[in-house]
Coordinates of C-alpha atoms in Angstrom, one line a residue:
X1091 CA -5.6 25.9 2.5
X1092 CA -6.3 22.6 1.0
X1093 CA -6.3 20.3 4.2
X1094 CA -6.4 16.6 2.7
X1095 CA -6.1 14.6 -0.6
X1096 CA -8.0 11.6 -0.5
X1097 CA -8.4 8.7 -3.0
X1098 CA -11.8 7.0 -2.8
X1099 CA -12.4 3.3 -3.3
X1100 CA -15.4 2.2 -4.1
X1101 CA -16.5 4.0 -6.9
X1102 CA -15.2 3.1 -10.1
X1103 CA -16.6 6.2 -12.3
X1104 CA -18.7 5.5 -15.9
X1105 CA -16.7 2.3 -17.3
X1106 CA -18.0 3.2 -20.7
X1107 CA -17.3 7.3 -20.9
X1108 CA -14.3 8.9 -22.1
X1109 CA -12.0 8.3 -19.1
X1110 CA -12.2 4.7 -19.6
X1111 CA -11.1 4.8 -22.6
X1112 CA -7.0 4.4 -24.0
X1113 CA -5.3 2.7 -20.9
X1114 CA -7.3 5.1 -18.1
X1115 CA -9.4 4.3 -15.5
X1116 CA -11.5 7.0 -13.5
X1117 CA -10.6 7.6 -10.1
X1118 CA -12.8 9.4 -7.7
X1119 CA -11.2 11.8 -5.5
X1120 CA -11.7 14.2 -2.4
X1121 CA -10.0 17.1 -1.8
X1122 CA -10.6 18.9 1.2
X1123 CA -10.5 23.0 1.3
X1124 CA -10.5 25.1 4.7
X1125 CA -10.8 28.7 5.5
X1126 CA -8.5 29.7 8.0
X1127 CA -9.9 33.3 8.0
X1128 CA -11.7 35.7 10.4
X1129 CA -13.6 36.5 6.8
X1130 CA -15.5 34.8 4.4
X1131 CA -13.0 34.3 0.3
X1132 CA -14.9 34.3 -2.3
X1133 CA -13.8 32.6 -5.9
X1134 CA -11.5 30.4 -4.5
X1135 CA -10.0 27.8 -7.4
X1136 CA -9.0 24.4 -7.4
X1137 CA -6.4 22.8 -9.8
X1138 CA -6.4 19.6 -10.2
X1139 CA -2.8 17.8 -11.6
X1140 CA -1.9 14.0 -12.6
X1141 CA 1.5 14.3 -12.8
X1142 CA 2.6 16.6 -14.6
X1143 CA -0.9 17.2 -16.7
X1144 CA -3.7 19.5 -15.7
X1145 CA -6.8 17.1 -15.2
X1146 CA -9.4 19.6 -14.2
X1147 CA -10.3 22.6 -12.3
X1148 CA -12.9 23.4 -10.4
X1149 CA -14.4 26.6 -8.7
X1150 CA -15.5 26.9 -5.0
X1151 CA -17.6 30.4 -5.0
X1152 CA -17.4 30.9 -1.1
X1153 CA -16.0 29.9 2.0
X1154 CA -17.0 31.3 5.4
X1155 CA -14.9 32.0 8.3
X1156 CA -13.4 29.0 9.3
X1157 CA -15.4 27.2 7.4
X1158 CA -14.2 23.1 5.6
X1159 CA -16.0 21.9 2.7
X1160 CA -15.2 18.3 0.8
X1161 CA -14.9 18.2 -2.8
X1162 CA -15.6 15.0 -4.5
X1163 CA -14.6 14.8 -8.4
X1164 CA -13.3 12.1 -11.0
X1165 CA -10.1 12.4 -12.7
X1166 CA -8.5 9.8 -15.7
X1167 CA -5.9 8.5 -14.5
X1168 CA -3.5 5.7 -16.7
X1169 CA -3.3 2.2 -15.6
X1170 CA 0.3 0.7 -14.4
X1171 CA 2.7 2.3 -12.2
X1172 CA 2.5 5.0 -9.2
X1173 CA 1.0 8.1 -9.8
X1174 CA 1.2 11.5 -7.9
X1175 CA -2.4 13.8 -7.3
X1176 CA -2.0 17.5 -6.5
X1177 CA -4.5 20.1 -5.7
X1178 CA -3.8 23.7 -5.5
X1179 CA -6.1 26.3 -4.0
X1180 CA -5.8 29.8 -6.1
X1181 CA -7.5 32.9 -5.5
X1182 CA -7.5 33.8 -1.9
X1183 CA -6.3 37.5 -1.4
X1184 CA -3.7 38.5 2.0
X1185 CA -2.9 34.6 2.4
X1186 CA 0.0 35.1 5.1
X1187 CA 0.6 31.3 4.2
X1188 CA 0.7 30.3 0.7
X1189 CA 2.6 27.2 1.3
X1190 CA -0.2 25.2 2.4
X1191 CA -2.5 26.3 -0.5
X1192 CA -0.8 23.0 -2.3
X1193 CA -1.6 18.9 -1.4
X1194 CA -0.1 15.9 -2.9
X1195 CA -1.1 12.1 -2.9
X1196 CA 0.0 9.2 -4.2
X1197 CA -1.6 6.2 -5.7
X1198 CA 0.0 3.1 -7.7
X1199 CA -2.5 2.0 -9.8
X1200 CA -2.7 -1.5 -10.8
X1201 CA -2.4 -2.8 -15.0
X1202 CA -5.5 -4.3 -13.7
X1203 CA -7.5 -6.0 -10.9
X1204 CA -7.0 -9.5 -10.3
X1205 CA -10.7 -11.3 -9.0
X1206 CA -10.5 -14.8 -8.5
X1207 CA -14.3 -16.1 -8.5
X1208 CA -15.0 -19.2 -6.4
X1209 CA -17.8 -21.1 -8.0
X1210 CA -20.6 -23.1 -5.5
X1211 CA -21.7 -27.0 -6.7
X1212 CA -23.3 -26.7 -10.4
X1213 CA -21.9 -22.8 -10.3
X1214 CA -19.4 -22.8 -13.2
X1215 CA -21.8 -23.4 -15.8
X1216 CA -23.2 -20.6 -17.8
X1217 CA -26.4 -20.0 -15.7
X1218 CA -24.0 -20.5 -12.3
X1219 CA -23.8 -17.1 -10.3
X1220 CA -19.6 -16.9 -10.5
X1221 CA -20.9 -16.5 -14.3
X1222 CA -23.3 -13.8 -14.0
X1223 CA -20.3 -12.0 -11.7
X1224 CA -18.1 -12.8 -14.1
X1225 CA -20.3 -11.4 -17.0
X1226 CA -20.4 -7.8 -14.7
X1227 CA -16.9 -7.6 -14.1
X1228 CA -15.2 -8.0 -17.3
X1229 CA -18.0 -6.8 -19.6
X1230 CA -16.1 -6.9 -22.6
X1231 CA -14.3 -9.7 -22.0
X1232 CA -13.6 -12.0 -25.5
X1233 CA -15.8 -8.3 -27.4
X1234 CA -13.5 -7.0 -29.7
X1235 CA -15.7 -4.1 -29.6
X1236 CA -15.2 -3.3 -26.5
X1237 CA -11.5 -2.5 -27.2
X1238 CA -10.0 -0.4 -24.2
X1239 CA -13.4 0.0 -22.5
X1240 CA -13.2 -2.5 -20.1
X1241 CA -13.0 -2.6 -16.3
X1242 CA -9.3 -3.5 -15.8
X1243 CA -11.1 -6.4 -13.9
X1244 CA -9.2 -9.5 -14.6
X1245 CA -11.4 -12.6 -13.9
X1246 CA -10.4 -16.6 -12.8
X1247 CA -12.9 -18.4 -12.0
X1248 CA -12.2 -22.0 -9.7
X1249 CA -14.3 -24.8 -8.0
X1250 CA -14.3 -24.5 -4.2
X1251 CA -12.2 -27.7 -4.6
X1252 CA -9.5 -26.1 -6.5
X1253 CA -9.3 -23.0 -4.2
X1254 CA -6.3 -24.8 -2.1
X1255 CA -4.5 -24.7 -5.3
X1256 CA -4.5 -20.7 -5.9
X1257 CA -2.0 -18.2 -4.6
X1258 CA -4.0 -15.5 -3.4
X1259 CA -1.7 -12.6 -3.2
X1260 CA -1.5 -12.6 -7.0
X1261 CA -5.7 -11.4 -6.5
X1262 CA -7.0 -8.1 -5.0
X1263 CA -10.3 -9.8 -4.1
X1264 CA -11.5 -12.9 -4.0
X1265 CA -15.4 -14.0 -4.6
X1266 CA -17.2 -17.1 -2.6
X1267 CA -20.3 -17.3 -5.1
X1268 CA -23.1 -19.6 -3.7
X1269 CA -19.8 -22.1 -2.5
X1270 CA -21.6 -24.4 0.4
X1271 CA -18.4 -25.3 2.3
X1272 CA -14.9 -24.8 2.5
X1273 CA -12.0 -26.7 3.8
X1274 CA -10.9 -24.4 7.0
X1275 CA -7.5 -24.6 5.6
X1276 CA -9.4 -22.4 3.0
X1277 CA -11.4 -20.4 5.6
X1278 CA -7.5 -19.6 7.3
X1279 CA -6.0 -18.3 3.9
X1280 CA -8.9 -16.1 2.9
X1281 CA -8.6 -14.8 6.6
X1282 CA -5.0 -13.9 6.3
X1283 CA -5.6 -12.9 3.0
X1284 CA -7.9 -10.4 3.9
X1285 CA -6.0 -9.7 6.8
X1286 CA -3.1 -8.8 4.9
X1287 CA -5.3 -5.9 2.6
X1288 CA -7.1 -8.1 0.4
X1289 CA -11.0 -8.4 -0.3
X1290 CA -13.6 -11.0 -0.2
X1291 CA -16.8 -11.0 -1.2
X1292 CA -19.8 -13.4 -0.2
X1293 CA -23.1 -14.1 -2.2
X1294 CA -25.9 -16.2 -1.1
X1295 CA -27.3 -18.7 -2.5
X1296 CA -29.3 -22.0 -2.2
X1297 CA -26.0 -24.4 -1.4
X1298 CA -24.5 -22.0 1.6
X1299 CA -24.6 -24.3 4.4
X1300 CA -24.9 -21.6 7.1
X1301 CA -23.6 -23.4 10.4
X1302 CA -20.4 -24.4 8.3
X1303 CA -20.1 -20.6 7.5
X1304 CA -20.8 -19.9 11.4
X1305 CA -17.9 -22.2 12.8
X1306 CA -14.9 -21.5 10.4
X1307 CA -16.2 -17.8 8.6
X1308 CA -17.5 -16.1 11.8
X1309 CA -16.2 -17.6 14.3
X1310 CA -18.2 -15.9 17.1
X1311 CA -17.0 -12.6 15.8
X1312 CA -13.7 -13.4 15.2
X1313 CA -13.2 -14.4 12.0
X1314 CA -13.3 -13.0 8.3
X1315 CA -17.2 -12.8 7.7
X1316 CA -18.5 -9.5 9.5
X1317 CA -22.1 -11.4 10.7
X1318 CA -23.4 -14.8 11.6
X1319 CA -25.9 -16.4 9.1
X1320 CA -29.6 -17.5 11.1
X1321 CA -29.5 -21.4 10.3
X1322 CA -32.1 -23.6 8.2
X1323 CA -34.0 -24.0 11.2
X1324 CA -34.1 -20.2 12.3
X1325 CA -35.1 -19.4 8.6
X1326 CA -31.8 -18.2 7.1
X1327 CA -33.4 -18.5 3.8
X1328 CA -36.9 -16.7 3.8
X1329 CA -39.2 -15.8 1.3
X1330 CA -40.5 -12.2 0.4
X1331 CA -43.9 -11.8 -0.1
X1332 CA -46.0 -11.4 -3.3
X1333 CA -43.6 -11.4 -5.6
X1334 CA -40.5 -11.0 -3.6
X1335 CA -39.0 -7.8 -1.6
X1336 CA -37.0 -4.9 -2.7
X1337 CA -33.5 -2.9 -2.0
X1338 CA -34.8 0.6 0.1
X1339 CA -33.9 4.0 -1.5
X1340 CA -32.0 5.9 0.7
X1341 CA -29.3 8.7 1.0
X1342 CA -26.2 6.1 0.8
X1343 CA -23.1 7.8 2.4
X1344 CA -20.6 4.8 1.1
X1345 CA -18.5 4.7 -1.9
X1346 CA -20.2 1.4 -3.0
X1347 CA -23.6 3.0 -3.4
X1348 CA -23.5 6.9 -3.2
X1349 CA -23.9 6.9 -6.8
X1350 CA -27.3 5.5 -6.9
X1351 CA -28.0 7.7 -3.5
X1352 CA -31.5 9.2 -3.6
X1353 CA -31.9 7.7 -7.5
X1354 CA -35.1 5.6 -6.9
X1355 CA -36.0 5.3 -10.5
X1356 CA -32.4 3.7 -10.6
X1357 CA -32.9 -0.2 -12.0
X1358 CA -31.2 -1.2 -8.4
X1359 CA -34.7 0.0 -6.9
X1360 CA -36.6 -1.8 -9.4
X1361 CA -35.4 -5.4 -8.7
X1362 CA -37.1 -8.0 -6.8
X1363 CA -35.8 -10.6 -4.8
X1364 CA -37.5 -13.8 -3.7
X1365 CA -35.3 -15.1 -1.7
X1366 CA -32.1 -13.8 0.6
X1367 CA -30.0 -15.0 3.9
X1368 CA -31.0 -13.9 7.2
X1369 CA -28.1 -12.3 8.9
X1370 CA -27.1 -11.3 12.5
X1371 CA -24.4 -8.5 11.8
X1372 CA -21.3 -8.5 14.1
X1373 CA -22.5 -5.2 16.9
X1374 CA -18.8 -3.3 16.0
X1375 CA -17.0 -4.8 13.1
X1376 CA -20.5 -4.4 10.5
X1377 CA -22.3 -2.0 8.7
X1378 CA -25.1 -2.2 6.9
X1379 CA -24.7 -0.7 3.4
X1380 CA -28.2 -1.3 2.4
X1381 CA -31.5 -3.0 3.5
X1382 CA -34.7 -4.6 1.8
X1383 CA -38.0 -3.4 2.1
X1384 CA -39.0 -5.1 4.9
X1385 CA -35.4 -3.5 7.1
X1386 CA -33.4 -6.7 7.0
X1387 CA -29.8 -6.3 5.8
X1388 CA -29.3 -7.1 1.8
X1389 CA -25.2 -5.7 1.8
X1390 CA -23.0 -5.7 4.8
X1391 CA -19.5 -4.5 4.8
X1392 CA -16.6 -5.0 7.4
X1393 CA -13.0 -4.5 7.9
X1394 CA -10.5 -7.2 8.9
X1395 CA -7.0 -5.7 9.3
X1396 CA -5.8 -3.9 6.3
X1397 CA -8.7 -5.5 4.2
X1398 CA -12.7 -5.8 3.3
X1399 CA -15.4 -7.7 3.5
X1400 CA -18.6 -7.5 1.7
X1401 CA -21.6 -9.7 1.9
X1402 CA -25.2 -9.7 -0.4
X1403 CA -27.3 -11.5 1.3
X1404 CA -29.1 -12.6 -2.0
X1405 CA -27.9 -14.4 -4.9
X1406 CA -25.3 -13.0 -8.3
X1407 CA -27.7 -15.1 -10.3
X1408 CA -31.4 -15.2 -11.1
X1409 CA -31.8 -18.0 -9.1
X1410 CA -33.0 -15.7 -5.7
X1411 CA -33.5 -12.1 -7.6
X1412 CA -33.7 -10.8 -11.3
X1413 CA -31.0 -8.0 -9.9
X1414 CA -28.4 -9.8 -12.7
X1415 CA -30.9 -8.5 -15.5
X1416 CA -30.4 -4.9 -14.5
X1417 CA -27.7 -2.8 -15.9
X1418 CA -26.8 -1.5 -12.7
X1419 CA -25.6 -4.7 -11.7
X1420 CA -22.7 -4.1 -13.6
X1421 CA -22.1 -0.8 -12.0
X1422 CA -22.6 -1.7 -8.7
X1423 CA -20.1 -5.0 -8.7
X1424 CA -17.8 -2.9 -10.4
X1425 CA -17.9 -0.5 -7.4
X1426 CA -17.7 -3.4 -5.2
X1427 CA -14.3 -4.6 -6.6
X1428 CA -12.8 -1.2 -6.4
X1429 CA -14.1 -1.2 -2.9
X1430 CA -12.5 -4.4 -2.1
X1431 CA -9.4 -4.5 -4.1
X1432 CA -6.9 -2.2 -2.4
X1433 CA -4.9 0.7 -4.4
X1434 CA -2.1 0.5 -2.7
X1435 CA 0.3 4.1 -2.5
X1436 CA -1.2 5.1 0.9
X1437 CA 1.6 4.4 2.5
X1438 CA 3.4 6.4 0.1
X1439 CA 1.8 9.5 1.2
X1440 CA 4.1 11.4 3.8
X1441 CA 4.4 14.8 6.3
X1442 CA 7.7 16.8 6.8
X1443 CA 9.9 15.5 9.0
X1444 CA 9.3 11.9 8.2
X1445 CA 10.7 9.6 6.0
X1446 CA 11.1 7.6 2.7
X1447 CA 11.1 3.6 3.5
X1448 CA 10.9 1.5 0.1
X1449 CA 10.6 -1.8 0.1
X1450 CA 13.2 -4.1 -2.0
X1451 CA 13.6 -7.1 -2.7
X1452 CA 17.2 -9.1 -2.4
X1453 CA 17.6 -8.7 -6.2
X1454 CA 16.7 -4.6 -6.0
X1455 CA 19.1 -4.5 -2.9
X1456 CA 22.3 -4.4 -5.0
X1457 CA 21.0 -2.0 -7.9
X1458 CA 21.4 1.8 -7.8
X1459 CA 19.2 3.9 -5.7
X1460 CA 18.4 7.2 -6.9
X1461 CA 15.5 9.9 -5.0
X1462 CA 14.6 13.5 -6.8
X1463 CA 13.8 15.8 -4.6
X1464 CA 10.7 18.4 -5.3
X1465 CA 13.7 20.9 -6.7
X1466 CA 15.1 18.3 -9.3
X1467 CA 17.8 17.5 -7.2
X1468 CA 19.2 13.7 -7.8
X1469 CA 20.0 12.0 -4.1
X1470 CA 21.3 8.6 -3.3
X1471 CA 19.3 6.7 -1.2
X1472 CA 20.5 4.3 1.4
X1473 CA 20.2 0.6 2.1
X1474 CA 18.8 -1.1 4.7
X1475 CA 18.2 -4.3 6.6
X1476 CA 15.3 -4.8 9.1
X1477 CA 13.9 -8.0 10.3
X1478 CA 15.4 -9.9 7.3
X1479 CA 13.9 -7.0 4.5
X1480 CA 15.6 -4.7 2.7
X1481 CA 14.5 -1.0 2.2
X1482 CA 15.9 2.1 0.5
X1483 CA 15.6 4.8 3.1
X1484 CA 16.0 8.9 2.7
X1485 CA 14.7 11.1 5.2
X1486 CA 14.0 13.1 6.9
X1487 CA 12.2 15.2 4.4
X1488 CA 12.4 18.5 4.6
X1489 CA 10.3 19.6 2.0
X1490 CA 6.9 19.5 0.7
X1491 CA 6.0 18.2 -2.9
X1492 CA 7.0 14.9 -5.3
X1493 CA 9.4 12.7 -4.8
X1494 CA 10.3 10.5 -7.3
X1495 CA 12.2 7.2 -6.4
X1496 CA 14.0 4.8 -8.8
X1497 CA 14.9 1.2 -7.9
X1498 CA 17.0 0.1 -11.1
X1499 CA 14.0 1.1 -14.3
X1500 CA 11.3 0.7 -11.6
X1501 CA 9.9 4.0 -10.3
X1502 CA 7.8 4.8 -7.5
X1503 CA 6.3 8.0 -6.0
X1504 CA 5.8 9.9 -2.7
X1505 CA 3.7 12.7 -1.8
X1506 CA 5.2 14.7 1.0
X1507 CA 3.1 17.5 2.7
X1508 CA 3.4 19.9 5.4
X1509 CA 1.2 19.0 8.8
X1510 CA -2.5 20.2 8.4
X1511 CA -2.5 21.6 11.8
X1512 CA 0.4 24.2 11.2
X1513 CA -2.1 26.1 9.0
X1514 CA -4.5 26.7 11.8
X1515 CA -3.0 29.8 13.5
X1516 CA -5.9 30.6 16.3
X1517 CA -4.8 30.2 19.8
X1518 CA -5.1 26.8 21.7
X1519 CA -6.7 26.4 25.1
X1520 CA -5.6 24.9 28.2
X1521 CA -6.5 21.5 27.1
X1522 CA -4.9 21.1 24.0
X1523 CA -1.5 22.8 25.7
X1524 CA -1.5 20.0 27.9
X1525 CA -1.9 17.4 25.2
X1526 CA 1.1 19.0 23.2
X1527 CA 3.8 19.9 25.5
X1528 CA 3.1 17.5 28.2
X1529 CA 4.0 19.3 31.1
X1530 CA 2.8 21.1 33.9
X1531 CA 2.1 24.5 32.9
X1532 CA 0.3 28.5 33.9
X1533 CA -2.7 29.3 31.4
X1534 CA -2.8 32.7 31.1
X1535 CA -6.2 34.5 29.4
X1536 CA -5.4 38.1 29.6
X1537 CA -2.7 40.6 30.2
X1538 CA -4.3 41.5 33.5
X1539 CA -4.4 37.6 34.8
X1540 CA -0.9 37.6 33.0
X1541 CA 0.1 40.8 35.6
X1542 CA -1.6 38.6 38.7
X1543 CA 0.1 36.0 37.9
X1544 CA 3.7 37.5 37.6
X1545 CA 3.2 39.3 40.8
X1546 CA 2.5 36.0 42.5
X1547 CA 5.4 34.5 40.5
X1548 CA 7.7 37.4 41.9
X1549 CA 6.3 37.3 45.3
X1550 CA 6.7 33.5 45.5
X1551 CA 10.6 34.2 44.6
X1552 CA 11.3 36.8 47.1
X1553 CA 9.7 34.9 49.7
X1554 CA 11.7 32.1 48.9
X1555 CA 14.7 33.8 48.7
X1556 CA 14.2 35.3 52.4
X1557 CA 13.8 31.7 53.9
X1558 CA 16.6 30.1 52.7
X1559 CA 18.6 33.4 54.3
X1560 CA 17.0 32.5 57.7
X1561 CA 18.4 29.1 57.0
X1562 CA 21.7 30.0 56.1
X1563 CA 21.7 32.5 59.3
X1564 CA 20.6 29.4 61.6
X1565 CA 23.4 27.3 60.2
X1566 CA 26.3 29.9 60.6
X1567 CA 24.6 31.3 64.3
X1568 CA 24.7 27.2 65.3
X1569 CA 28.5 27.0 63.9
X1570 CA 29.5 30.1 65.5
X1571 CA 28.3 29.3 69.2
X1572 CA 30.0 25.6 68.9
X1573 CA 33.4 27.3 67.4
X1574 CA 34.0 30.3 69.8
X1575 CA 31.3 29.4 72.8
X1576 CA 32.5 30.1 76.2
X1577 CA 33.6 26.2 77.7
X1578 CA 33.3 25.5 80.8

């Protein structure tokens, strides 16, 4: 069975190779495969579709008993518009349930992604580090060359001054490069902004005042930044020695740096950074992505409602490290932003028996409303009004596979699967009984405990049968003497 259907952020693919090239972008996937069998399968098949296209296949040479291996792989996908992901599992011989052998997800992705770059005091100039991040996200930008090679990155950059003035939601991340201060009106939108599924990234730098970024970005824990920044007077800004430190090679589980995982030749592992921030990382909203040489944090990463939050502790520019000058900088900002910038469609991704809830706006509210079925089948959907937001609803679903819904000429797309656990058709313990049917209830293990217990069961009846006689005898005996007693 294939269990789950996952699309990774975080990792953006080669920008340059052929799947970047004529309105696609690479997007790395996961599939996940199980073995519900007593015995090992052998040759099993994956299928990879976009749409209605065949994007690749790949081969799985054995699966033990039981046994659930992820599959990670890249597939070209076209920019604009949702766009539906199925894997089918081929190959497996006596599969008593072929149903589950298919898995659908869904995933709008973006024309491009908006970055809005927020430029620190003397940091819009061409040495400024918003520059240098500006350079590594839009490579190509103003290269004719380049043509449709690019990152899909679109890039604005602003004075901290002018942030006030930006609408955020039109941005799937935001970028506070070397910026010294905020207004905490500014510090509030970013929050909610992030809050609301958006990203935010923070580079050091020699203007970040750090107890400004303490009071209105951390906010003992509670705010947008993931850890507190050690002050001027704690050394929040030390020095490595001899010539600077260095990023650790390690086995990197996330998306932002699996692909240099275990690569120590990699031109990440051969920068050198002078200076970098000292940081205190929150004890459950932080992880740390990646450390120097001497085990201080260089990349933190934290969550914030729906959204991200990543923080280099060193600078974008060549003012703190030479890291700009490598070519992996390029790659490795460009997994940032994917990692940041939401794909949204997750909520587009269903199970049987729930159902369809589109958002519309008032103008889509009065224009026809129109779902196909997995079968072809052309439904209406229906309108309706919650909390002052309209929604096309259609549900429950009652099959697995694409639905395609149409809102006037937009289109959107949901994947609708069976439940995972259905597949799984070995016998549940006491425990997980419970959990499920809530209610009291008789385990039985064996046909011979199943034989105690019904004797009990039946014994428990008789005997309770036999009192409420007595009962019934007492009652009648106690009516009888009062009705036809001798008086006196």
């Amino acid at each position: 069975a294939v269990e789950a259907v996952r699309v990774e952020r975080g990792q953006t693919g080669s920008l340059m190779g052929e799947e970047g090239r004529g309105g696609t972008i690479p997007l790395r996937v996961e599939a996940v495969v199980v073995n519900h069998s007593i015995r090992a399968v052998r040759d099993v098949r994956l299928q990879v579709s976009v749409g209605d296209r065949i994007a690749r296949r790949l081969s799985v040479p054995r699966l033990g008993p039981y046994e659930r291996r992820s599959m990670r792989f890249s597939v070209g996908v076209e920019r604009g518009g949702a766009r539906g992901i199925k894997v089918t599992a081929e190959g497996a011989v006596d599969d008593v349930l072929p149903g589950d052998n298919d898995r659908w997800a869904s995933v709008e992705v973006p024309e491009g992604i908006g970055a809005l770059l927020v430029a620190g005091r003397g940091g819009t100039g061409p040495a400024g580090a918003a520059d240098y991040l500006a350079t590594a996200l839009d490579p190509g930008a103003g290269i004719p060359s380049f043509g449709d090679a690019g990152t899909g990155i679109r890039v604005r950059t602003v004075s901290a001054r002018s942030l006030s003035a930006e609408r955020l939601d039109e941005y799937g991340m935001v970028a506070l490069c070397n910026v010294g201060r905020l207004e905490e009106d500014d510090w509030e939108r970013l929050t909610e902004f992030v809050r609301g599924g958006g990203g935010l990234l923070v580079t050091g730098g020699s203007t970040v005042h750090a107890d400004h970024y303490n009071r209105y970005g951390y906010a003992d824990g509670a705010g947008v930044l993931p850890c507190r920044l050690e002050t001027e007077s704690e050394a929040g800004a030390v020095r490595g020695g001899n010539g600077g430190s260095g990023f650790t090679p390690e086995r990197f589980a996330h998306p932002v740096l699996s692909d240099f995982s275990e690569h120590a030749d990699s031109g990440l592992f051969l920068t050198r950074v002078r200076r970098y921030l000292k940081v205190v990382p929150h004890p459950s909203r932080c992880e740390v992505l990646m450390r120097y040489t001497n085990r201080d944090p260089a990349m933190l990463a934290g969550l914030l409602g729906a959204g991200r939050v990543i923080v280099l502790t060193t600078s974008a520019d060549m003012s703190w490290t030479n890291l700009p000058a490598k070519g992996d900088f390029v790659s490795l900002m460009a997994n940032v932003s994917a990692y940041l910038a939401r794909l949204k469609g997750d909520e587009r991704t269903l199970t049987v028996g729930e159902s369809i809830a589109e958002r519309l706006n008032a103008t889509e509210s009065s224009m026809t409303l129109r779902v196909v079925d997995p079968s072809g089948r052309v439904n209406d959907g229906r309108l309706s009004l919650s909390s002052g937001e309209f929604a096309l609803e259609y549900g429950p679903l009652q099959r697995p596979g694409r639905y395609s819904v149409s809102v006037g000429t937009r289109e959107a797309e949901y994947a609708v699967n069976i439940d995972a656990a259905e597949s799984d058709l070995r016998g549940a313990d006491e425990h997980t009984l419970r959990e499920m049917l809530k209610c009291d209830l008789t385990f039985v293990e064996s046909l011979s405990s199943l034989d105690a217990s019904t004797a009990r069961a039946t014994t428990n009846e008789i005997g309770g049968s036999l009192l409420y006689i007595v009962l019934v005898l007492i009652v009648v005996e106690a009516w009888l003497a009062t009705r036809f007693g001798v008086r006196r």
